Amino acid sequence: MGWNSYNYYSCSPSESIMKSNALGLVALGMDKLGYKYVTTDCGWNADYRDASTGQLVWNPSAFPSGGKSLGDYIHGLGLKFGVYSGGGYYQCGSTNEPASLNHETLDANSFASWGADSLKYDNCYSVSNTTMVDYTSPGATSPTRYQTMASAIAAVSRDMVFQICQWGVGTDIGTWASQIADSWRISNDIQDNWASIWRITNEVAPYYKHTTVGAYPDMDMLIVGLKVLSLEEEQFHFGMWAINKSPLIAGCPMNTSLTPSESLAILANTEVIALNQDPLGEQAQLVRRYSEEQWDIWVGNLSGSRMVVGLANWKNSANSVSVDLAKVLGISSATARDVWAATGLGSISGTYSATLAGHQLKLVVLSNTVKASSSATLKSTGVYYAATNATLSGAAVKTACGAGQCLPVGSKVSYIGQGAAAAAVTLGDVKTTTGGTKVLGVDFINYDVALASAWSGGTNTRNMTISVNGGTPKYWAFPISGGDWFETGRLQVEVAGFKAGSANTVAFGAYTDGTYAPDLVGFEVFE
């Protein structure tokens, strides 16, 4: 937790800006809530290295006292000093300010000598001193630059938090980054709009597989207080970051004349902060999505045998939602607390219902949970329906995968599209004991990561329709599934139209937006 200069001051920080905001953290009491790391982002250094030592140099006009003095000031306030560099030739936002590529050992020692407690390590000019952003070159997608700096930091005599900022570029990020960094960026930069919240939330979904104490997915710095979201949206943003264990790095000025007091109160909500800082360190998971109805259920384990349930309304207007405690959470009853309302809800059982305002995230903490009886919970019918056993039409193709890929069956169906090559994946003889609505556990693969498209409406989702027994197709927005195009994710969805017996037909297709559906591995039915 902490504060970073970029979201408000961009690449134009200064000594006075850093000192006034550090002082503001203390004056507002934010430091006592956990906001300790004060980081000077891009723009702090001069456009040259020291001629005699080769060290990075603080811009003398913006930081006349230098880095050691700034670090001492921040430490004097009881805070932590964060520094910034990058694994490329130049720093982000510049054309000539040197970064740390090929100078890792020297720079790590410089950071330590200034008293740095953390390093944010960015990704510009990764393979060229003329191209600031590269998403595809082998050198840009490789973890090598970050591993080199991690080793350099580990070798110095000062402990530093290492925050990788590679924007979600490359593959298998959670696997390698969680081994060398305290946090790693899972997405391209957040933008000053609500659409960014949707985009980044869809990209963080699979990282629960790698999140643990000391290794956290970074959903980017907070835009709470920048006056670009409604207060409801700011609560949603802050809460979603919190339950997914993202670092909580404020970016608004720590000044009540510049930042609304209501936004500062959101950042200071101790109950939401406690969810983020829970010692168990487990990320929430997306356990149910209702795309046409525009809401999600997110669930995360907390210490003390508690759990947090996030009911996320993506709709612009109010939405009525309900959760069957036994079928979704596996419990029959619990003591509930509405976190944002700071209100105890007493004992709940059966089905919990609520009406959510537009763009509201309701956070409910459950304690004293009672496990549901076996007869009340959902159970698989025991049959797995592999997509490669389906009847295919259009451009859809079967793909065999390597060992440990496309689990659980090692194969998938790709190119499920619309248009002239409209495809369908149809499985018959799907058995259910009763008719009506069933829960499908759909195993899918989506690694259509929004990098360049992050600025122009990229969502990190692929839409897929499901139709039962020839009924009207209904669509779901599938998030990123894992670290590449061969790592499976699972989304549970509720689908109507089943008949008792084994004569059911389930057809998967692409949505009518002209894009491809995710690759399909298969599914099982729960009832």
Coordinates of C-alpha atoms in Angstrom, one line a residue:
M1 CA 0.0 0.0 0.0
G2 CA 1.2 3.5 -0.7
W3 CA 1.2 6.5 -3.0
N4 CA 2.6 7.0 -6.5
S5 CA 3.1 10.2 -8.4
Y6 CA 2.1 9.0 -11.9
N7 CA -1.7 9.1 -12.0
Y8 CA -2.0 12.7 -11.2
Y9 CA 1.4 14.3 -12.0
S10 CA 2.3 12.0 -14.9
C11 CA 6.0 12.0 -15.7
S12 CA 6.6 15.4 -14.2
P13 CA 7.2 14.8 -10.5
S14 CA 9.3 17.1 -8.4
E15 CA 10.9 17.2 -4.9
S16 CA 8.1 19.5 -3.7
I17 CA 5.4 17.3 -5.1
M18 CA 6.8 14.2 -3.4
K19 CA 7.4 15.9 -0.1
S20 CA 4.0 17.6 0.0
N21 CA 2.2 14.3 -0.8
A22 CA 4.2 12.3 1.7
L23 CA 3.4 14.9 4.3
G24 CA -0.2 14.7 3.2
L25 CA -0.3 11.0 3.8
V26 CA 0.7 11.5 7.4
A27 CA -1.5 14.6 8.0
L28 CA -4.5 12.6 6.7
G29 CA -3.7 9.6 8.8
M30 CA -3.3 7.4 5.7
D31 CA 0.0 6.1 6.9
K32 CA -1.6 4.5 9.9
L33 CA -4.0 2.7 7.6
G34 CA -1.1 1.1 5.7
Y35 CA -0.2 3.6 3.0
K36 CA 3.5 3.5 3.6
Y37 CA 5.3 3.4 0.2
V38 CA 5.8 6.7 -1.4
T39 CA 7.1 6.3 -5.0
T40 CA 8.5 8.8 -7.4
D41 CA 7.4 7.5 -10.9
C42 CA 8.8 8.4 -14.3
G43 CA 10.5 11.7 -14.9
W44 CA 12.7 11.9 -11.8
N45 CA 16.0 11.4 -13.5
A46 CA 18.3 13.5 -15.7
D47 CA 18.9 12.6 -19.3
Y48 CA 22.5 11.4 -18.6
R49 CA 24.4 9.2 -16.2
D50 CA 27.2 10.4 -14.0
A51 CA 30.3 10.7 -16.2
S52 CA 32.6 9.3 -13.6
T53 CA 30.5 6.6 -11.8
G54 CA 27.9 5.8 -14.5
Q55 CA 25.2 6.1 -11.9
L56 CA 21.7 7.4 -12.6
V57 CA 21.3 11.1 -11.7
W58 CA 18.3 12.8 -10.2
N59 CA 17.2 15.7 -12.3
P60 CA 18.8 18.7 -10.6
S61 CA 16.1 21.2 -11.5
A62 CA 13.2 19.0 -10.3
F63 CA 15.0 17.3 -7.4
P64 CA 17.7 19.8 -6.3
S65 CA 18.4 17.8 -3.1
G66 CA 18.8 14.5 -4.8
G67 CA 17.5 11.0 -4.1
K68 CA 19.3 10.4 -0.8
S69 CA 17.9 13.6 0.7
L70 CA 14.4 12.8 -0.5
G71 CA 14.6 9.3 0.9
D72 CA 15.7 10.7 4.3
Y73 CA 12.8 13.1 4.3
I74 CA 10.3 10.3 3.6
H75 CA 11.9 8.0 6.1
G76 CA 11.7 10.9 8.6
L77 CA 8.0 10.9 8.3
G78 CA 7.9 7.1 9.1
L79 CA 7.2 6.2 5.5
K80 CA 8.9 4.0 3.0
F81 CA 10.8 5.3 0.0
G82 CA 9.9 3.9 -3.4
V83 CA 12.0 4.4 -6.6
Y84 CA 11.4 3.8 -10.2
S85 CA 13.3 2.5 -13.2
G86 CA 12.7 0.2 -16.1
G87 CA 14.1 -2.9 -17.9
G88 CA 14.8 -1.0 -21.1
Y89 CA 17.1 1.6 -22.6
Y90 CA 15.1 4.6 -21.6
Q91 CA 12.4 5.4 -19.0
C92 CA 8.8 5.6 -20.0
G93 CA 7.5 9.0 -21.0
S94 CA 10.9 10.1 -22.3
T95 CA 13.2 9.8 -25.3
N96 CA 16.5 10.1 -23.5
E97 CA 16.3 9.5 -19.7
P98 CA 18.3 6.3 -19.1
A99 CA 16.7 3.2 -17.6
S100 CA 18.5 0.2 -16.2
L101 CA 18.9 -2.3 -19.0
N102 CA 22.6 -3.6 -18.9
H103 CA 23.2 -1.5 -15.7
E104 CA 21.2 -3.6 -13.3
T105 CA 23.9 -4.2 -10.7
L106 CA 25.1 -0.6 -10.7
D107 CA 21.6 0.8 -10.4
A108 CA 20.5 -1.7 -7.7
N109 CA 23.4 -0.5 -5.6
S110 CA 22.4 3.2 -6.3
F111 CA 18.8 2.5 -5.2
A112 CA 20.1 0.9 -2.0
S113 CA 22.5 3.8 -1.3
W114 CA 19.6 6.3 -1.6
G115 CA 17.6 4.2 1.0
A116 CA 15.0 2.8 -1.4
D117 CA 12.5 0.4 0.2
S118 CA 10.9 -0.6 -3.1
L119 CA 11.5 -0.5 -6.9
K120 CA 8.8 -0.2 -9.5
Y121 CA 10.4 -1.7 -12.7
D122 CA 8.7 -0.6 -16.0
N123 CA 8.8 -1.9 -19.5
C124 CA 9.5 0.9 -22.0
Y125 CA 12.2 0.7 -24.7
S126 CA 12.7 -3.0 -23.9
V127 CA 14.5 -4.0 -27.1
S128 CA 15.1 -0.7 -28.9
N129 CA 16.1 2.8 -28.0
T130 CA 13.7 4.2 -30.6
T131 CA 10.5 2.2 -29.9
M132 CA 9.0 3.0 -26.5
V133 CA 6.2 0.2 -26.5
D134 CA 6.8 -3.3 -27.8
Y135 CA 4.3 -6.0 -27.1
T136 CA 5.6 -8.8 -29.4
S137 CA 9.3 -9.0 -29.8
P138 CA 11.0 -12.0 -28.1
G139 CA 13.1 -9.7 -25.9
A140 CA 10.0 -7.7 -24.9
T141 CA 8.0 -10.8 -23.9
S142 CA 10.9 -12.6 -22.2
P143 CA 11.2 -12.5 -18.4
T144 CA 15.0 -12.3 -18.6
R145 CA 15.2 -8.5 -18.0
Y146 CA 13.2 -8.8 -14.8
Q147 CA 15.0 -11.9 -13.5
T148 CA 18.3 -10.0 -14.0
M149 CA 17.1 -7.0 -11.9
A150 CA 15.6 -9.3 -9.3
S151 CA 19.0 -11.0 -8.9
A152 CA 20.7 -7.6 -8.6
I153 CA 18.3 -6.4 -5.9
A154 CA 18.7 -9.6 -4.0
A155 CA 22.5 -9.1 -4.0
V156 CA 22.5 -5.6 -2.3
S157 CA 22.6 -5.1 1.4
R158 CA 19.1 -3.5 1.6
D159 CA 15.7 -5.2 1.5
M160 CA 13.6 -3.8 -1.3
V161 CA 10.1 -4.7 -2.5
F162 CA 10.3 -5.6 -6.2
Q163 CA 7.2 -4.5 -8.2
I164 CA 7.4 -5.7 -11.8
C165 CA 5.5 -3.5 -14.3
Q166 CA 5.5 -5.4 -17.5
W167 CA 1.9 -4.6 -18.4
G168 CA 0.8 -8.2 -18.8
V169 CA 3.1 -8.6 -21.8
G170 CA 4.2 -12.2 -22.5
T171 CA 3.0 -15.6 -21.4
D172 CA 3.0 -17.6 -18.2
I173 CA 3.5 -14.3 -16.2
G174 CA 2.0 -15.6 -13.0
T175 CA 4.3 -18.6 -13.1
W176 CA 7.6 -16.7 -13.5
A177 CA 6.8 -13.4 -11.9
S178 CA 5.5 -14.8 -8.7
Q179 CA 8.9 -16.5 -8.1
I180 CA 10.9 -13.3 -8.3
A181 CA 8.6 -10.3 -7.4
D182 CA 6.4 -9.1 -4.7
S183 CA 3.9 -7.9 -7.3
W184 CA 3.5 -8.0 -11.0
R185 CA 1.4 -6.0 -13.4
I186 CA -1.3 -8.1 -15.0
S187 CA -2.6 -5.5 -17.5
N188 CA -1.9 -2.6 -19.6
D189 CA -2.2 0.8 -17.9
I190 CA -5.5 1.8 -16.2
Q191 CA -7.2 4.7 -18.0
D192 CA -9.4 7.4 -16.5
N193 CA -12.6 5.7 -17.2
W194 CA -15.1 3.0 -16.0
A195 CA -14.3 0.7 -19.0
S196 CA -10.8 0.2 -17.6
I197 CA -12.3 -1.4 -14.5
W198 CA -14.1 -4.0 -16.6
R199 CA -11.0 -4.7 -18.8
I200 CA -8.6 -5.2 -15.8
T201 CA -11.0 -7.2 -13.8
N202 CA -11.3 -9.7 -16.7
E203 CA -7.6 -10.0 -16.9
V204 CA -6.9 -10.6 -13.2
A205 CA -9.4 -13.6 -13.0
P206 CA -6.9 -16.5 -13.5
Y207 CA -4.2 -15.2 -11.2
Y208 CA -5.6 -16.7 -8.1
K209 CA -3.6 -19.8 -9.2
H210 CA -0.4 -17.9 -8.3
T211 CA -1.4 -15.4 -5.7
T212 CA -0.1 -16.1 -2.2
V213 CA 1.5 -14.2 0.7
G214 CA 4.3 -12.1 -0.8
A215 CA 3.2 -12.6 -4.4
Y216 CA 0.4 -10.4 -5.6
P217 CA -1.2 -9.5 -9.0
D218 CA -1.0 -5.7 -9.6
M219 CA -4.1 -4.4 -11.2
D220 CA -2.4 -0.9 -11.5
M221 CA -2.6 2.2 -9.5
L222 CA -5.9 3.5 -8.2
I223 CA -7.9 6.2 -9.9
V224 CA -10.0 6.9 -6.9
G225 CA -10.1 10.6 -6.2
L226 CA -9.2 11.7 -9.7
K227 CA -12.8 12.7 -10.4
V228 CA -13.2 10.4 -13.3
L229 CA -15.6 7.9 -11.7
S230 CA -18.8 8.2 -9.7
L231 CA -18.5 7.5 -6.0
E232 CA -20.3 4.2 -6.5
E233 CA -17.8 3.3 -9.2
E234 CA -14.9 4.4 -7.0
Q235 CA -16.1 2.0 -4.3
F236 CA -16.5 -0.8 -6.9
H237 CA -12.9 -0.1 -8.2
F238 CA -11.4 0.0 -4.7
G239 CA -13.3 -3.1 -3.5
M240 CA -12.5 -5.2 -6.6
W241 CA -8.8 -4.4 -6.3
A242 CA -9.0 -5.2 -2.6
I243 CA -10.5 -8.6 -2.8
N244 CA -8.1 -9.6 -5.6
K245 CA -5.2 -8.7 -3.4
S246 CA -3.8 -6.1 -5.7
P247 CA -1.4 -3.5 -4.2
L248 CA -3.5 -0.5 -3.1
I249 CA -1.5 2.4 -4.5
A250 CA -3.3 5.7 -4.4
G251 CA -2.6 8.2 -7.2
C252 CA -4.7 11.2 -6.2
P253 CA -3.2 14.2 -4.4
M254 CA -3.1 13.9 -0.6
N255 CA -4.7 17.3 -0.3
T256 CA -8.3 17.9 0.6
S257 CA -8.4 21.0 -1.7
L258 CA -7.6 18.8 -4.7
T259 CA -9.2 15.5 -3.8
P260 CA -12.8 15.1 -2.7
S261 CA -13.2 14.1 1.0
E262 CA -15.6 11.3 -0.1
S263 CA -12.9 9.8 -2.3
L264 CA -10.4 10.0 0.5
A265 CA -12.9 8.2 2.8
I266 CA -13.1 5.4 0.3
L267 CA -9.4 5.0 0.3
A268 CA -9.5 5.0 4.1
N269 CA -12.2 2.4 4.6
T270 CA -10.6 0.1 7.1
E271 CA -12.9 -2.9 6.5
V272 CA -12.1 -2.9 2.8
I273 CA -8.4 -2.5 3.5
A274 CA -8.6 -5.4 5.9
L275 CA -9.9 -7.6 3.0
N276 CA -6.9 -6.6 0.9
Q277 CA -4.4 -7.1 3.7
D278 CA -5.9 -10.3 5.1
P279 CA -3.0 -12.5 6.3
L280 CA -4.3 -15.5 4.3
G281 CA -3.3 -13.7 1.1
E282 CA -5.8 -15.5 -1.1
Q283 CA -7.3 -13.8 -4.2
A284 CA -11.0 -13.9 -4.8
Q285 CA -12.3 -16.0 -7.7
L286 CA -15.0 -15.4 -10.3
V287 CA -17.4 -18.2 -9.4
R288 CA -20.5 -17.3 -11.4
R289 CA -21.2 -14.8 -14.3
Y290 CA -24.5 -13.6 -15.7
S291 CA -23.4 -11.7 -18.8
E292 CA -26.8 -10.8 -20.2
E293 CA -28.0 -9.7 -16.8
Q294 CA -24.6 -8.0 -16.3
W295 CA -23.5 -9.2 -12.8
D296 CA -20.9 -11.5 -11.3
I297 CA -20.3 -13.4 -8.1
W298 CA -16.7 -13.3 -6.7
V299 CA -15.8 -15.3 -3.7
G300 CA -12.6 -15.3 -1.6
N301 CA -11.4 -17.1 1.5
L302 CA -10.3 -15.0 4.5
S303 CA -8.5 -15.8 7.7
G304 CA -10.5 -17.1 10.6
S305 CA -12.6 -19.5 8.4
R306 CA -14.4 -16.5 6.9
M307 CA -15.2 -15.7 3.3
V308 CA -15.9 -12.5 1.3
V309 CA -18.6 -12.5 -1.4
G310 CA -18.5 -9.8 -4.0
L311 CA -21.7 -9.1 -5.9
A312 CA -20.6 -7.0 -8.9
N313 CA -23.2 -5.1 -10.9
W314 CA -21.7 -4.1 -14.3
K315 CA -25.1 -2.7 -15.4
N316 CA -25.6 1.1 -15.7
S317 CA -28.8 0.8 -13.7
A318 CA -30.1 -1.1 -10.6
N319 CA -30.0 -4.8 -10.7
S320 CA -31.7 -7.5 -8.5
V321 CA -29.4 -10.4 -7.7
S322 CA -29.6 -13.5 -5.6
V323 CA -27.2 -16.2 -4.4
D324 CA -28.2 -19.7 -3.4
L325 CA -25.8 -20.2 -0.5
A326 CA -25.7 -24.0 -0.8
K327 CA -25.4 -24.2 -4.6
V328 CA -22.9 -21.4 -5.0
L329 CA -21.0 -21.2 -1.7
G330 CA -21.6 -24.7 -0.3
I331 CA -23.0 -23.4 3.0
S332 CA -26.4 -23.5 4.6
S333 CA -26.1 -20.4 6.8
A334 CA -23.7 -17.8 8.0
T335 CA -23.4 -14.5 9.9
A336 CA -23.2 -11.7 7.3
R337 CA -21.8 -8.2 7.3
D338 CA -22.2 -5.6 4.6
V339 CA -18.8 -4.1 4.4
W340 CA -19.5 -0.8 2.6
A341 CA -22.5 -0.2 4.7
A342 CA -20.6 -1.2 7.8
T343 CA -23.7 -3.0 8.9
G344 CA -24.3 -6.5 10.4
L345 CA -26.9 -8.4 8.5
G346 CA -27.4 -11.1 11.1
S347 CA -27.8 -14.7 10.2
I348 CA -28.6 -15.5 6.6
S349 CA -29.6 -18.9 5.1
G350 CA -31.2 -20.3 1.9
T351 CA -31.0 -17.6 -0.7
Y352 CA -29.4 -14.1 -0.2
S353 CA -30.9 -11.4 -2.3
A354 CA -30.1 -7.8 -2.9
T355 CA -30.8 -4.9 -5.1
L356 CA -27.6 -3.3 -6.4
A357 CA -27.3 0.2 -7.6
G358 CA -25.8 0.8 -11.1
H359 CA -22.1 -0.1 -11.0
Q360 CA -22.2 -1.2 -7.4
L361 CA -20.0 -3.8 -5.8
K362 CA -21.6 -5.2 -2.6
L363 CA -19.0 -6.8 -0.4
V364 CA -20.4 -9.3 2.2
V365 CA -18.2 -11.0 4.7
L366 CA -19.5 -14.3 6.0
S367 CA -18.4 -15.8 9.3
N368 CA -19.7 -18.7 11.5
T369 CA -20.5 -20.5 8.3
V370 CA -22.3 -23.9 8.4
K371 CA -21.5 -26.4 5.7
A372 CA -24.5 -27.3 3.6
S373 CA -25.7 -30.9 3.5
S374 CA -24.6 -33.0 0.6
S375 CA -28.2 -33.2 -0.7
A376 CA -28.4 -29.3 -1.0
T377 CA -25.2 -28.8 -2.9
L378 CA -24.6 -29.1 -6.6
K379 CA -22.8 -32.2 -7.8
S380 CA -21.4 -33.2 -11.2
T381 CA -23.4 -35.7 -13.1
G382 CA -20.1 -37.6 -13.5
V383 CA -19.8 -37.2 -17.2
Y384 CA -17.3 -34.9 -18.9
Y385 CA -18.2 -33.7 -22.4
A386 CA -15.0 -33.0 -24.4
A387 CA -15.4 -30.4 -27.1
T388 CA -13.4 -32.5 -29.5
N389 CA -16.1 -35.2 -29.3
A390 CA -18.6 -32.7 -30.6
T391 CA -20.1 -32.2 -34.1
L392 CA -18.4 -29.2 -35.6
S393 CA -19.5 -26.8 -38.3
G394 CA -18.1 -23.7 -40.0
A395 CA -14.4 -22.9 -39.4
A396 CA -14.2 -24.7 -36.0
V397 CA -11.3 -27.1 -35.7
K398 CA -10.1 -29.6 -33.2
T399 CA -6.6 -29.1 -31.7
A400 CA -4.5 -31.6 -29.9
C401 CA -2.5 -30.0 -27.1
G402 CA 0.8 -31.0 -25.4
A403 CA 1.3 -32.7 -22.0
G404 CA -0.3 -30.7 -19.2
Q405 CA -2.2 -28.4 -21.6
C406 CA -5.9 -27.9 -22.4
L407 CA -6.8 -29.7 -19.2
P408 CA -8.6 -31.9 -18.3
V409 CA -8.6 -33.7 -21.7
G410 CA -5.6 -32.4 -23.5
S411 CA -7.5 -31.0 -26.5
K412 CA -9.7 -28.1 -27.6
V413 CA -11.8 -26.7 -30.3
S414 CA -10.6 -23.4 -31.8
Y415 CA -11.9 -20.8 -34.3
I416 CA -15.5 -20.7 -33.1
G417 CA -16.5 -17.7 -35.1
Q418 CA -19.4 -15.8 -36.9
G419 CA -19.8 -14.5 -40.4
A420 CA -19.2 -16.5 -43.5
A421 CA -17.4 -19.2 -41.5
A422 CA -19.9 -19.3 -38.6
A423 CA -19.1 -22.2 -36.4
A424 CA -21.0 -24.3 -33.9
V425 CA -19.8 -27.0 -31.5
T426 CA -22.7 -29.3 -30.7
L427 CA -22.8 -32.2 -28.2
G428 CA -25.7 -34.5 -28.0
D429 CA -26.7 -37.2 -25.5
V430 CA -26.1 -34.8 -22.5
K431 CA -27.8 -36.4 -19.5
T432 CA -29.6 -34.8 -16.6
T433 CA -31.9 -36.4 -14.0
T434 CA -34.3 -33.4 -14.0
G435 CA -35.2 -30.7 -16.4
G436 CA -35.0 -26.9 -16.2
T437 CA -31.9 -24.7 -15.5
K438 CA -28.6 -26.4 -14.8
V439 CA -25.1 -25.1 -14.0
L440 CA -22.5 -25.9 -16.5
G441 CA -18.8 -25.8 -15.6
V442 CA -17.4 -24.6 -18.9
D443 CA -13.7 -25.2 -19.5
F444 CA -12.4 -22.6 -21.9
I445 CA -9.2 -21.0 -23.1
N446 CA -8.9 -17.2 -23.8
Y447 CA -5.6 -15.4 -24.0
D448 CA -6.8 -12.6 -26.2
V449 CA -5.1 -10.1 -24.0
A450 CA -5.9 -6.4 -24.5
L451 CA -2.6 -4.7 -25.0
A452 CA -2.7 -2.2 -27.9
S453 CA -6.5 -2.5 -27.7
A454 CA -6.5 -1.4 -24.1
W455 CA -6.8 2.2 -25.3
S456 CA -9.6 1.5 -27.8
G457 CA -12.1 -0.6 -26.1
G458 CA -10.3 -3.9 -25.4
T459 CA -12.1 -6.0 -22.8
N460 CA -10.0 -9.1 -22.3
T461 CA -13.1 -11.1 -22.9
R462 CA -14.4 -13.4 -25.6
N463 CA -18.1 -14.0 -25.9
M464 CA -19.6 -17.4 -26.4
T465 CA -23.3 -18.4 -26.8
I466 CA -24.9 -21.6 -25.4
S467 CA -28.1 -23.1 -26.6
V468 CA -29.9 -26.1 -25.1
N469 CA -32.2 -28.2 -27.2
G470 CA -32.4 -25.6 -29.9
G471 CA -33.5 -22.9 -27.6
T472 CA -32.6 -19.2 -28.0
P473 CA -28.8 -18.9 -27.6
K474 CA -27.6 -16.9 -24.5
Y475 CA -24.2 -15.4 -24.3
W476 CA -21.5 -15.2 -21.7
A477 CA -18.3 -13.0 -21.6
F478 CA -15.4 -15.3 -20.8
P479 CA -12.4 -13.6 -19.1
I480 CA -8.7 -14.4 -19.6
S481 CA -8.3 -18.1 -18.6
G482 CA -4.6 -18.4 -17.8
G483 CA -1.1 -17.7 -19.0
D484 CA -1.3 -18.7 -22.6
W485 CA -3.5 -20.3 -25.3
F486 CA -3.2 -23.7 -23.7
E487 CA -4.1 -23.0 -20.0
T488 CA -7.7 -23.8 -19.2
G489 CA -10.0 -21.7 -17.1
R490 CA -13.4 -22.6 -15.8
L491 CA -16.6 -20.4 -15.7
Q492 CA -19.8 -21.6 -14.1
V493 CA -22.9 -20.5 -15.9
E494 CA -26.6 -21.2 -15.5
V495 CA -28.3 -22.5 -18.6
A496 CA -32.0 -23.2 -19.1
G497 CA -33.9 -25.6 -21.3
F498 CA -32.8 -29.0 -20.2
K499 CA -35.1 -32.0 -20.2
A500 CA -34.9 -35.0 -17.9
G501 CA -33.0 -37.8 -19.5
S502 CA -30.1 -38.2 -21.9
A503 CA -31.6 -36.6 -25.1
N504 CA -30.3 -33.1 -24.4
T505 CA -28.3 -31.2 -27.1
V506 CA -25.9 -28.4 -26.1
A507 CA -24.6 -26.1 -28.8
F508 CA -21.8 -23.5 -28.4
G509 CA -21.2 -20.7 -30.8
A510 CA -19.8 -17.2 -31.2
Y511 CA -21.7 -14.1 -30.3
T512 CA -23.1 -11.9 -33.1
D513 CA -20.4 -9.2 -32.5
G514 CA -18.2 -10.7 -35.2
T515 CA -15.4 -11.8 -32.9
Y516 CA -14.3 -15.3 -32.1
A517 CA -15.5 -17.2 -29.0
P518 CA -12.9 -18.6 -26.6
D519 CA -11.5 -22.0 -27.4
L520 CA -13.6 -24.7 -25.9
V521 CA -12.1 -27.6 -24.0
G522 CA -15.4 -29.1 -22.7
F523 CA -17.9 -29.0 -19.9
E524 CA -19.7 -30.9 -17.2
V525 CA -23.2 -30.5 -15.8
F526 CA -24.0 -29.9 -12.1
E527 CA -27.4 -30.4 -10.6

